XYZ file of C-alpha atoms in Angstrom:
336
model
C 2.518 -15.069 55.245
C 4.127 -12.888 52.569
C 4.457 -9.209 53.205
C 3.046 -6.873 50.564
C 6.567 -5.733 49.676
C 7.818 -9.308 49.263
C 4.787 -10.223 47.149
C 5.489 -7.293 44.811
C 9.178 -8.231 44.552
C 8.390 -11.853 43.673
C 5.686 -10.838 41.197
C 8.060 -8.426 39.484
C 10.778 -11.065 39.289
C 8.348 -13.588 37.834
C 7.038 -11.098 35.287
C 10.587 -10.165 34.352
C 11.527 -13.799 33.819
C 8.484 -14.349 31.605
C 9.304 -11.224 29.618
C 12.897 -12.366 29.115
C 11.767 -15.803 27.992
C 9.326 -14.150 25.585
C 12.063 -11.854 24.284
C 14.458 -14.758 23.805
C 11.767 -16.675 21.921
C 11.030 -13.651 19.727
C 14.723 -13.165 19.018
C 15.102 -16.817 18.026
C 12.252 -16.540 15.525
C 12.916 -13.005 14.271
C 14.633 -12.498 10.940
C 17.689 -10.296 11.559
C 17.771 -6.750 10.210
C 20.754 -6.385 7.873
C 22.127 -3.223 6.279
C 23.769 -4.506 3.106
C 25.928 -1.487 2.276
C 28.124 0.385 4.769
C 31.637 1.826 4.870
C 34.074 3.191 7.432
C 35.786 6.445 6.488
C 38.554 8.578 7.912
C 39.919 11.782 6.430
C 43.699 11.905 6.653
C 44.217 15.191 4.824
C 44.149 18.766 5.961
C 42.205 20.925 5.190
C 38.991 18.887 5.167
C 37.597 17.378 1.986
C 34.583 19.348 0.819
C 31.895 17.996 -1.447
C 30.795 20.327 -4.286
C 28.191 22.796 -3.080
C 29.152 22.404 0.575
C 32.238 24.592 0.739
C 30.295 27.300 2.577
C 28.715 24.841 5.021
C 30.981 21.782 5.241
C 29.733 20.622 8.648
C 26.453 19.491 7.055
C 28.172 16.495 5.432
C 29.834 14.919 8.439
C 31.973 12.567 6.390
C 33.882 15.577 4.999
C 35.424 16.335 8.382
C 35.163 13.579 11.013
C 35.797 9.865 11.243
C 33.016 7.321 10.812
C 34.425 4.106 12.205
C 33.153 0.722 13.324
C 32.655 1.746 16.945
C 30.306 4.529 15.858
C 28.316 2.370 13.455
C 27.827 -0.428 15.975
C 26.336 2.076 18.409
C 24.087 3.458 15.659
C 23.020 -0.107 14.792
C 22.214 -0.805 18.444
C 19.931 2.236 18.642
C 18.282 1.443 15.299
C 17.765 -2.273 15.942
C 20.041 -3.374 13.088
C 21.674 -6.727 13.770
C 24.312 -6.963 11.056
C 25.789 -4.976 8.195
C 27.783 -5.773 5.104
C 31.050 -3.846 5.136
C 32.070 -2.899 1.593
C 35.775 -2.141 1.515
C 37.721 -0.329 -1.165
C 41.345 0.652 -1.285
C 42.505 4.105 -2.351
C 43.503 3.098 -5.860
C 40.066 1.537 -6.394
C 38.254 4.876 -6.033
C 40.840 7.310 -7.424
C 38.535 8.499 -10.221
C 35.493 9.529 -8.111
C 37.711 11.050 -5.427
C 39.265 13.326 -8.024
C 36.002 14.122 -9.812
C 33.753 14.649 -6.770
C 36.155 15.967 -4.110
C 39.227 17.167 -5.973
C 41.140 14.785 -3.699
C 43.945 12.301 -4.100
C 43.702 8.699 -2.869
C 46.135 9.231 0.001
C 43.822 11.872 1.510
C 40.991 9.444 2.223
C 41.372 6.357 4.460
C 38.977 3.586 3.506
C 41.356 0.685 3.063
C 40.806 -2.953 3.947
C 43.444 -2.672 6.645
C 41.490 0.130 8.328
C 37.999 -1.292 7.904
C 38.758 -4.914 8.729
C 40.080 -3.931 12.148
C 36.462 -3.259 13.085
C 35.143 -6.307 11.236
C 37.452 -8.383 13.418
C 36.577 -6.400 16.547
C 32.848 -7.066 16.030
C 32.793 -10.435 14.223
C 29.110 -11.050 14.966
C 27.998 -7.718 13.472
C 29.691 -7.518 10.072
C 29.925 -9.427 6.821
C 32.683 -8.421 4.399
C 32.681 -7.821 0.633
C 35.741 -6.391 -1.134
C 35.812 -4.129 -4.196
C 37.308 -5.639 -7.346
C 39.892 -3.693 -9.349
C 41.085 -5.944 -12.194
C 43.585 -3.350 -13.446
C 45.987 -3.881 -10.520
C 49.168 -5.915 -10.727
C 49.403 -9.200 -8.822
C 45.617 -9.431 -9.003
C 45.270 -13.145 -8.368
C 47.757 -13.122 -5.504
C 45.907 -10.216 -3.870
C 42.597 -12.053 -4.075
C 43.951 -15.306 -2.706
C 44.899 -13.246 0.360
C 41.365 -11.841 0.591
C 39.799 -15.294 0.400
C 41.973 -16.290 3.346
C 40.460 -13.481 5.492
C 36.890 -14.806 5.539
C 35.648 -12.901 2.511
C 31.877 -13.283 1.993
C 31.284 -11.307 -1.181
C 32.859 -9.311 -4.001
C 31.879 -5.930 -5.471
C 32.290 -4.995 -9.140
C 32.716 -1.285 -10.006
C 33.489 -1.352 -13.745
C 32.756 2.350 -14.206
C 35.256 3.433 -11.555
C 38.191 1.576 -13.098
C 36.778 1.865 -16.644
C 36.939 -1.794 -17.627
C 34.713 -4.328 -19.348
C 32.984 -7.121 -17.438
C 34.728 -9.737 -19.563
C 38.153 -8.618 -18.321
C 40.266 -11.781 -17.851
C 40.801 -11.047 -14.160
C 37.040 -10.688 -13.611
C 36.428 -14.024 -15.326
C 39.125 -15.687 -13.223
C 37.684 -14.245 -10.008
C 34.103 -15.315 -10.745
C 35.311 -18.827 -11.573
C 37.276 -18.864 -8.301
C 34.195 -17.728 -6.354
C 32.219 -20.630 -7.830
C 34.938 -23.093 -6.833
C 34.878 -21.771 -3.267
C 31.043 -21.625 -3.048
C 31.290 -17.879 -2.409
C 28.139 -16.795 -4.185
C 27.552 -13.079 -3.460
C 28.511 -10.687 -6.278
C 27.465 -7.062 -5.792
C 27.647 -4.675 -8.730
C 27.606 -0.895 -9.006
C 27.524 1.057 -12.251
C 28.490 4.535 -11.133
C 30.499 6.644 -13.584
C 29.722 4.621 -16.700
C 29.940 6.195 -20.185
C 33.689 6.586 -20.091
C 34.814 3.802 -22.437
C 31.619 1.722 -22.108
C 28.033 2.887 -22.388
C 25.073 1.730 -20.346
C 23.974 -0.443 -23.275
C 27.460 -1.978 -23.466
C 27.302 -3.003 -19.832
C 23.802 -4.472 -20.185
C 25.093 -6.721 -22.982
C 28.145 -7.664 -20.922
C 25.947 -8.414 -17.912
C 23.848 -10.853 -19.909
C 26.974 -12.754 -20.945
C 28.531 -12.674 -17.463
C 25.435 -13.843 -15.562
C 24.704 -16.496 -18.205
C 28.220 -17.870 -17.736
C 27.869 -18.088 -13.925
C 24.339 -19.330 -13.154
C 25.199 -20.536 -9.636
C 26.405 -17.128 -8.453
C 24.105 -14.531 -6.867
C 24.174 -11.008 -8.320
C 22.898 -7.826 -6.680
C 22.698 -4.313 -8.126
C 23.834 -1.612 -5.703
C 21.665 1.527 -5.940
C 19.310 -0.688 -8.000
C 21.742 -0.252 -10.897
C 20.057 2.868 -12.287
C 18.924 5.300 -9.605
C 21.572 8.021 -9.925
C 22.957 9.752 -13.055
C 25.640 8.106 -15.185
C 24.471 4.578 -14.371
C 22.453 1.990 -16.283
C 19.055 2.675 -17.820
C 16.009 1.677 -15.763
C 13.992 -0.423 -18.236
C 16.852 -2.610 -19.559
C 18.007 -3.214 -15.970
C 14.564 -4.311 -14.764
C 14.179 -6.532 -17.832
C 17.566 -8.143 -17.140
C 16.701 -8.774 -13.478
C 13.385 -10.415 -14.345
C 14.909 -12.423 -17.198
C 17.525 -14.040 -14.996
C 15.173 -14.561 -12.069
C 12.837 -16.477 -14.356
C 15.809 -18.439 -15.648
C 18.043 -18.904 -12.565
C 16.474 -17.024 -9.632
C 19.800 -15.325 -8.892
C 19.477 -11.506 -9.164
C 18.525 -8.929 -6.500
C 18.472 -5.114 -6.258
C 19.439 -2.943 -3.280
C 17.653 0.274 -2.396
C 20.462 2.345 -0.872
C 20.868 5.974 -2.038
C 17.244 6.649 -2.892
C 17.513 8.530 0.400
C 19.596 11.282 -1.146
C 18.083 14.739 -1.682
C 15.043 13.991 0.482
C 13.974 14.548 4.080
C 12.240 12.231 6.504
C 10.299 10.053 5.787
C 12.463 9.983 2.636
C 9.810 9.943 -0.106
C 12.318 9.128 -2.858
C 13.339 6.018 -0.918
C 9.729 4.964 -0.375
C 8.793 5.545 -4.006
C 11.852 3.717 -5.339
C 11.331 0.773 -3.007
C 7.666 0.451 -4.041
C 8.700 0.612 -7.707
C 11.107 -2.298 -7.228
C 8.574 -4.204 -5.128
C 6.028 -3.905 -7.954
C 8.442 -4.668 -10.798
C 10.777 -7.418 -9.546
C 8.875 -8.818 -6.557
C 9.164 -8.740 -2.773
C 11.710 -11.583 -2.686
C 14.254 -9.632 -4.737
C 14.523 -6.259 -2.955
C 17.279 -5.722 -0.360
C 17.461 -2.881 2.169
C 20.706 -0.898 2.345
C 21.813 2.605 3.368
C 25.371 3.297 2.094
C 26.249 4.769 5.512
C 27.903 7.215 6.241
C 27.191 9.065 2.979
C 23.590 9.503 4.182
C 24.599 11.247 7.427
C 23.765 14.686 6.052
C 20.178 13.557 5.312
C 19.091 11.993 8.594
C 20.018 9.903 11.614
C 20.731 6.240 11.103
C 17.751 4.948 13.104
C 15.391 6.980 10.886
C 16.273 4.894 7.847
C 14.842 1.788 9.530
C 11.986 3.701 11.123
C 10.889 5.062 7.744
C 10.499 1.544 6.358
C 8.580 0.229 9.351
C 6.191 3.194 9.416
C 5.616 3.766 5.717
C 6.004 0.542 3.701
C 2.426 -0.330 4.614
C 1.880 -2.276 1.381
C 4.254 -4.955 2.669
C 3.009 -7.797 4.818
C 4.898 -8.517 8.036
C 6.698 -11.381 6.324
C 7.584 -9.283 3.273
C 9.001 -6.501 5.435
C 11.143 -9.019 7.342
C 12.455 -10.298 4.018
C 13.154 -6.774 2.764
C 15.001 -5.744 5.933
C 17.106 -8.903 6.228
C 15.760 -12.171 4.877
C 16.471 -11.376 1.236
C 20.025 -10.377 2.175
C 20.556 -13.787 3.761
C 19.229 -15.458 0.617
C 21.587 -13.389 -1.538
C 24.553 -14.227 0.692
C 23.419 -17.883 0.762
C 23.450 -17.870 4.575
C 21.068 -19.252 7.158
C 19.242 -17.118 9.762
C 21.758 -18.116 12.478
């Protein structure tokens, strides 16, 4: 005859086993949560880099004074329930213009290089995808990119406004052709700091030609392409996205940075996400944060929590697609 204590122990063990089997089953079926825009940053200059308007209170923007590396983000992802993230690398020369304009800093003062970031990609290979920023103005461009392809590159990122170049630059054309040959399909695009040599309208025209010439590639607008000043215009961007999705089904938009200048539950983010949902469809909207730039707005887990609690217009399936499934489609990857 079992003692009461032994009965309780066996019952607990049985219940625990059932719970674990249920959890494993749920994990097998669950679409992973993927943050499609993160960076690792380390300040290497002294004194700290201060963003405009924060010189009297620099500790508010954590990225102006302490390191945000892969170890930290993985722990944040664990707390938030984020399975994977796309690490967007850029070398110092790639971002020289915004560093000077926004921080009064030189490239050597800010560590965000591939060498630094990919250490953590390799340390946590099951947690990170990798996309590298394109700078077609650099010497030995093709040789540099052949080296990137050899390091398990999974996407590229165009920043024409940062380097002030056209989208039909010969090195861009070569790289897109090379991506097609290698079945690397993910092309992210950001249009920050336009209106230097090319206007928003110029880039819309160039985008039509570029996407038309590469119908098998997948294109995604970072920051939706238009959500912050000095980017593209909203209506032409939405029209372009819908045009090519009707034609090829190959354009997405990411929602990162709507978080800025708001507090939890981040109404700008919720409004911008709903606007995209209504205008380009639930299958074309990708969740992203642009961590760690959002650290002065809220804690990482809140950016997932806000979606789950407030995007009530989404069905369960649509929310799973927004938080990860659409990212997998864009990257042309399975759910494994």
